[in-house]
CSV table of C-alpha atoms and ligand atoms in Angstrom, one decimal:
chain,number,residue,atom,x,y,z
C,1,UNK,CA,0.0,0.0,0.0
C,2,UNK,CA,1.5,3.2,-0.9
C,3,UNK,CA,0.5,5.2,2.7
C,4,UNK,CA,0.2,2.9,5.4
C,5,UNK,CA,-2.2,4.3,7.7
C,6,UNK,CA,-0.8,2.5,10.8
C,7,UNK,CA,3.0,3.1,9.6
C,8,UNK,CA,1.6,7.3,9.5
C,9,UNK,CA,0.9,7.1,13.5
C,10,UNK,CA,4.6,5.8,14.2
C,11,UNK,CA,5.9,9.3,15.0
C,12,UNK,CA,2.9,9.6,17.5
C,13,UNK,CA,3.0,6.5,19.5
C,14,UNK,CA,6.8,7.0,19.7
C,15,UNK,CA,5.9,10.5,20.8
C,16,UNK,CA,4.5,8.1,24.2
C,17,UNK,CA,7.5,6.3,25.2
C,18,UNK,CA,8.1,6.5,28.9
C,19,UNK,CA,11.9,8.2,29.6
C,20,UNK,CA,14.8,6.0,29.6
C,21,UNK,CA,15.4,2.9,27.5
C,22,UNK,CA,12.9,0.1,29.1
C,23,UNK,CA,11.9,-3.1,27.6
C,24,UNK,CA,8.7,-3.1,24.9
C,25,UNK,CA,6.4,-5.6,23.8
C,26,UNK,CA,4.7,-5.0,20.0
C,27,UNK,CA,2.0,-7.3,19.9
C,28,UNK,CA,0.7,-8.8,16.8
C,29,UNK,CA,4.1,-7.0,15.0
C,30,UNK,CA,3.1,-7.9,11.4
C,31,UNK,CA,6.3,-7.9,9.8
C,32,UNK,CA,7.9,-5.6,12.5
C,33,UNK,CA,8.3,-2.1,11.3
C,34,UNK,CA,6.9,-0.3,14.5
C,35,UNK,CA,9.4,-3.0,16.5
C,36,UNK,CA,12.2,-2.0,14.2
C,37,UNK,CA,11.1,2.0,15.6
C,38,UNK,CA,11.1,0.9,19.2
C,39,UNK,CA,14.9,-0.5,19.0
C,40,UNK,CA,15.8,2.0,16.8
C,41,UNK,CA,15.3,4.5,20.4
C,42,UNK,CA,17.1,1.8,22.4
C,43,UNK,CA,14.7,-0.3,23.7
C,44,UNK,CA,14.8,-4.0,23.9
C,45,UNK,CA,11.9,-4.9,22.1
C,46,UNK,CA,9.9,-8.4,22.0
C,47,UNK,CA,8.0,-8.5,19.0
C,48,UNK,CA,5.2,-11.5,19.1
C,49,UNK,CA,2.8,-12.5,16.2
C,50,UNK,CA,0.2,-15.6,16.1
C,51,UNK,CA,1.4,-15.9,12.4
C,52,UNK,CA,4.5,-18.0,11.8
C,53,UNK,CA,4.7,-16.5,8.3
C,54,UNK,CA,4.9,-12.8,9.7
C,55,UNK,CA,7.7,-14.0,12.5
C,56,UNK,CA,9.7,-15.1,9.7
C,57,UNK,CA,9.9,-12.0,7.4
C,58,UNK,CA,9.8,-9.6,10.5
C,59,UNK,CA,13.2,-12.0,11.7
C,60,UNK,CA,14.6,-12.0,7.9
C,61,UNK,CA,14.8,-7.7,8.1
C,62,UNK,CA,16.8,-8.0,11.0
C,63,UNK,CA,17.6,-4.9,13.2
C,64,UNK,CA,18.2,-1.5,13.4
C,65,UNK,CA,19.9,-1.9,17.2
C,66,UNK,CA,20.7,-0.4,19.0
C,67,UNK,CA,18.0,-2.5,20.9
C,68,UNK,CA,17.7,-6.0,20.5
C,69,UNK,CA,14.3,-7.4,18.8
C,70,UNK,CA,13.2,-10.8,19.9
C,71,UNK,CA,10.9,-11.8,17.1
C,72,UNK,CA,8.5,-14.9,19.2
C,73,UNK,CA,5.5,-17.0,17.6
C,74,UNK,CA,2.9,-16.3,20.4
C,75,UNK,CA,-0.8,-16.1,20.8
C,76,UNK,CA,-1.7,-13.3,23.0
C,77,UNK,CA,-5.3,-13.9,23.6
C,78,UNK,CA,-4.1,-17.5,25.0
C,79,UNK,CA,-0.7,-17.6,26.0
C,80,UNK,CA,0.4,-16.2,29.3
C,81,UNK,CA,2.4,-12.6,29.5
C,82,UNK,CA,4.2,-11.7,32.5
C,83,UNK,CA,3.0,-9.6,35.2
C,84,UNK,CA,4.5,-5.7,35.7
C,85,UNK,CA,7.3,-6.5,33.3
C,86,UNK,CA,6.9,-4.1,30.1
C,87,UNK,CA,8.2,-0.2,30.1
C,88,UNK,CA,5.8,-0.1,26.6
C,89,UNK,CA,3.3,-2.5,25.1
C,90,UNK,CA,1.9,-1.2,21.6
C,91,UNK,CA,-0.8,-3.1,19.3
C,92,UNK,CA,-0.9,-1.7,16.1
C,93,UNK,CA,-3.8,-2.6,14.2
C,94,UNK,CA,-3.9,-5.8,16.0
C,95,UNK,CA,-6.5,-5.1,18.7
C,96,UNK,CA,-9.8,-6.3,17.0
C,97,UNK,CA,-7.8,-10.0,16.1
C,98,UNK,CA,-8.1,-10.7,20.1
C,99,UNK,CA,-10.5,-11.5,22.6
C,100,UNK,CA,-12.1,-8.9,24.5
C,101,UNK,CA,-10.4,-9.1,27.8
C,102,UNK,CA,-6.7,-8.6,26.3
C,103,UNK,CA,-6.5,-4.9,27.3
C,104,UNK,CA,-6.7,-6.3,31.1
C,105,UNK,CA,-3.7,-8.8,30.6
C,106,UNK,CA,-2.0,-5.8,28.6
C,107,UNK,CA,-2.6,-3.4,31.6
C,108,UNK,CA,-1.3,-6.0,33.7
C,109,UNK,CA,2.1,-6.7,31.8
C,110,UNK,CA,3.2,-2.9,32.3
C,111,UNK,CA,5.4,-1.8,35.3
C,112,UNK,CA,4.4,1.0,37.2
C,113,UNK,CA,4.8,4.3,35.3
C,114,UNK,CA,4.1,1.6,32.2
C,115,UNK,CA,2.5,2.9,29.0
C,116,UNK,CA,0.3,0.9,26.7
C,117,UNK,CA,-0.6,2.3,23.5
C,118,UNK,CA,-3.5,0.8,21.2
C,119,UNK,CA,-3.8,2.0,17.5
C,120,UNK,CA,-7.0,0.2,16.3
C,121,UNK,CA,-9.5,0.6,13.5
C,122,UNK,CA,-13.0,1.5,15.0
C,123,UNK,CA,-16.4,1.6,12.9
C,124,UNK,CA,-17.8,4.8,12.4
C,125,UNK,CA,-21.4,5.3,14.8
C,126,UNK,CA,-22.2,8.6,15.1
C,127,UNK,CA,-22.7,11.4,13.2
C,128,UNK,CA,-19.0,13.2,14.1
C,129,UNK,CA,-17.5,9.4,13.2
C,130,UNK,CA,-18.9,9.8,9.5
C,131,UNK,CA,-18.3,12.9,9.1
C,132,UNK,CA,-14.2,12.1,10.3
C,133,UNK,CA,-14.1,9.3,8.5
C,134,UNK,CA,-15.6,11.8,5.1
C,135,UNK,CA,-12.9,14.1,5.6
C,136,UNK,CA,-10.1,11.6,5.8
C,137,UNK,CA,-11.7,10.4,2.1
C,138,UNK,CA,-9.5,13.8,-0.2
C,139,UNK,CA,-6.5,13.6,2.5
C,140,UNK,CA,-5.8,10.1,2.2
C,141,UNK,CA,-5.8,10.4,-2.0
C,142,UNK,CA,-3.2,12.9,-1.7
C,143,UNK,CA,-1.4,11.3,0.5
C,144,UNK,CA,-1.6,8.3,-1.8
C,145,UNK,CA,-0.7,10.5,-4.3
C,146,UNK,CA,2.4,11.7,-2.7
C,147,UNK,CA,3.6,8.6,-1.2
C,148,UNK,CA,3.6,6.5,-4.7
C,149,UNK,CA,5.3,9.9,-6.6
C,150,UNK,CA,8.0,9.6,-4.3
C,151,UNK,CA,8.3,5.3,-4.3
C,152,UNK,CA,8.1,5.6,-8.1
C,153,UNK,CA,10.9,8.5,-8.2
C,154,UNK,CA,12.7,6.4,-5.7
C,155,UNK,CA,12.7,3.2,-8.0
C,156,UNK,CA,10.1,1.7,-6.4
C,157,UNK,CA,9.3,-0.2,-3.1
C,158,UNK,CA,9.4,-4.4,-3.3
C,159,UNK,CA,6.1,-5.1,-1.8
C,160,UNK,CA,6.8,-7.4,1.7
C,161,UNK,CA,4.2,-10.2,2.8
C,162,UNK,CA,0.6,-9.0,3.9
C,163,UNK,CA,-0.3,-9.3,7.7
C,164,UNK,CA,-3.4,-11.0,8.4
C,165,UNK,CA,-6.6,-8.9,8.3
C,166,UNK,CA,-9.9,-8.8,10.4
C,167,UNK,CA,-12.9,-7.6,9.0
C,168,UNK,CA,-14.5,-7.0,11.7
C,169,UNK,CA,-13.7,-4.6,14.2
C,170,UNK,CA,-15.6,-2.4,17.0
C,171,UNK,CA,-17.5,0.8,16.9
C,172,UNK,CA,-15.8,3.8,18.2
C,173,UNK,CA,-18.5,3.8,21.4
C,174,UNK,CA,-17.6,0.1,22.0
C,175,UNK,CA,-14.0,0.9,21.9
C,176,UNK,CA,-14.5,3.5,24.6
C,177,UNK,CA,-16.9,1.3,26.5
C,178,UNK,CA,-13.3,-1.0,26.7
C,179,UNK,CA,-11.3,1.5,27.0
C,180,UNK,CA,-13.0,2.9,30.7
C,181,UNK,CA,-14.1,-0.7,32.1
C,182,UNK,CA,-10.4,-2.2,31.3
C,183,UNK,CA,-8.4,1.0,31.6
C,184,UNK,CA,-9.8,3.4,34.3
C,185,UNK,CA,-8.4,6.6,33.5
C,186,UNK,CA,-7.2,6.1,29.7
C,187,UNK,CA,-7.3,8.6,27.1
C,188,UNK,CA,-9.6,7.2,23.8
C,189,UNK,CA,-8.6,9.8,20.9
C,190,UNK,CA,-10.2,9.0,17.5
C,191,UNK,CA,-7.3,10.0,14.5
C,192,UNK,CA,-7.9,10.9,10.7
C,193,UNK,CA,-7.1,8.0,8.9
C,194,UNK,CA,-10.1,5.6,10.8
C,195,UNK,CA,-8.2,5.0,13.8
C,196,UNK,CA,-8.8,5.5,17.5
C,197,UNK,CA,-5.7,5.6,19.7
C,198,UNK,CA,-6.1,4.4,23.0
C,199,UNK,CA,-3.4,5.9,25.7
C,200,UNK,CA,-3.1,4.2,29.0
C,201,UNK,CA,-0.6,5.0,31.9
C,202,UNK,CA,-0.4,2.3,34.7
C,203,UNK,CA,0.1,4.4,38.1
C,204,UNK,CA,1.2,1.0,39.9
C,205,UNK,CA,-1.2,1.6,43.1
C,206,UNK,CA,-3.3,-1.0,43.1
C,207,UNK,CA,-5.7,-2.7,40.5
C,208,UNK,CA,-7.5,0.3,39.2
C,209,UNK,CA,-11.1,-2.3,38.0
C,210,UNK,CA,-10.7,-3.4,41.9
C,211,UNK,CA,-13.9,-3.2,43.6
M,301,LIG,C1,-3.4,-5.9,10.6
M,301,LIG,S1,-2.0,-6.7,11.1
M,301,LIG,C2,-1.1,-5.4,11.8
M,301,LIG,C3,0.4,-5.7,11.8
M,301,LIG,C4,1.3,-4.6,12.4
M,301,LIG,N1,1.1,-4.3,13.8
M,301,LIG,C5,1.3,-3.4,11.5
M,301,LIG,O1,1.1,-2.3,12.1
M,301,LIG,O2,1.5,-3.5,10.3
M,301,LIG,C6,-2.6,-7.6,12.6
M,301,LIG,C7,-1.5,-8.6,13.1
M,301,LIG,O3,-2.0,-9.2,14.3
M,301,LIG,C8,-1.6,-10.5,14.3
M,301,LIG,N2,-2.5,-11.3,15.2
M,301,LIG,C9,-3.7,-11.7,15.1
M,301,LIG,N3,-4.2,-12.4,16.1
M,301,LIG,C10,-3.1,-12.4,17.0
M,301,LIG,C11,-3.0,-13.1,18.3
M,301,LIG,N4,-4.0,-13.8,18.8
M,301,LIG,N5,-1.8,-13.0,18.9
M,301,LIG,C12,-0.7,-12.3,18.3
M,301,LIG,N6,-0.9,-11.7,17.1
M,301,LIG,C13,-2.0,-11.8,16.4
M,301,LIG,C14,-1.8,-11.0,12.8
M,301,LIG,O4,-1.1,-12.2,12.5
M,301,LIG,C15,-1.3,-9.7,12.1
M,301,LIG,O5,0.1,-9.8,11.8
């Protein structure tokens, strides 16, 4: 695809990143170009994916360092993570492949000070949704545009394997709905390009769903 709407938000969910180096998790990395970001900064980065295929090319374009990547084969809607371990989890684009109580487990993974970040696709429901989602229409064209001028002036860009897609995915309400039972005191910001960023900071005193 010539403008990647997930690759766009990289500058912004890097803008996130707690201070100092940390370890990060990217869940559901695709062929790892956000995790490629995260150890370009420093970080030690596991990068996990439920698609062997995806592992494989993510491993194949090695790393930028000067973090290390650890590319894993995992399902994170099944298989354990550990508790108040990650400095930074992002899922990009990944949420709406996993079952509903993953942003719980994802809280749970962060150390204190811990920031998760969630760039997910969210339906349009309201009248403001459509009317977002109707503007981004002429901006993404040109952005299009723009993008394949410069590849083609470039030579060209070899097209890598395609991720895995849903097509199903939440309304923007529901994502909210999520967003305060899962996360109390997350941010839910809905982008241009039909995304919805989801901006959660664990304070580390206590289970903040608790009673
Ligand atoms: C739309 S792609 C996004 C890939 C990448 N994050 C990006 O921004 O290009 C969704 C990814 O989530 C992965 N995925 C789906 N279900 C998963 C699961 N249960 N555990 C881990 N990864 C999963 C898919 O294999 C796919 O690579």
């Amino acid at each position: 695809m010539p403008f990647n709407h997930n690759d766009h938000y990289h500058p912004l969910l890097l803008d996130l990143l707690p201070p100092g180096p940390g370890i990060a998790l990217d869940v559901g990395c695709g062929t790892g170009r956000f995790a490629r970001r995260l150890a370009a900064t420093g970080m030690a980065v596991e990068a996990v994916d439920v698609s062997a295929a995806m592992v494989e090319a993510a491993a194949g374009l090695g790393s930028p360092g000067p973090g290390e990547i650890v590319y894993r084969q995992a399902d994170v809607g099944t298989d354990p993570l550990p508790e108040a371990h990650y400095d930074y989890i992002s899922c990009l684009a990944s949420l709406h492949h996993l079952p509903v109580g993953t942003l719980t487990k994802l809280r749970r993974a962060l150390v204190p000070g811990g920031v998760l970040v969630v760039l997910g696709l969210a339906r349009p429901s309201t009248p403001a949704d459509w009317a977002r989602a109707a503007a981004a229409v002429p901006v993404n064209a040109l952005a299009r545009l723009v993008v394949y001028a410069g590849e083609r002036l470039n030579g060209g860009v070899e097209d890598g394997p395609r991720a895995p897609v849903a097509d199903d995915y939440p309304t923007l309400a529901e994502v909210r709905r999520e967003a305060v039972r899962q996360l109390p005191g997350s941010t839910v910001r809905p982008l241009l390009f039909w995304r919805t960023l989801i901006t959660y900071r664990e304070l580390g005193d206590g289970d903040p769903t608790a009673g």
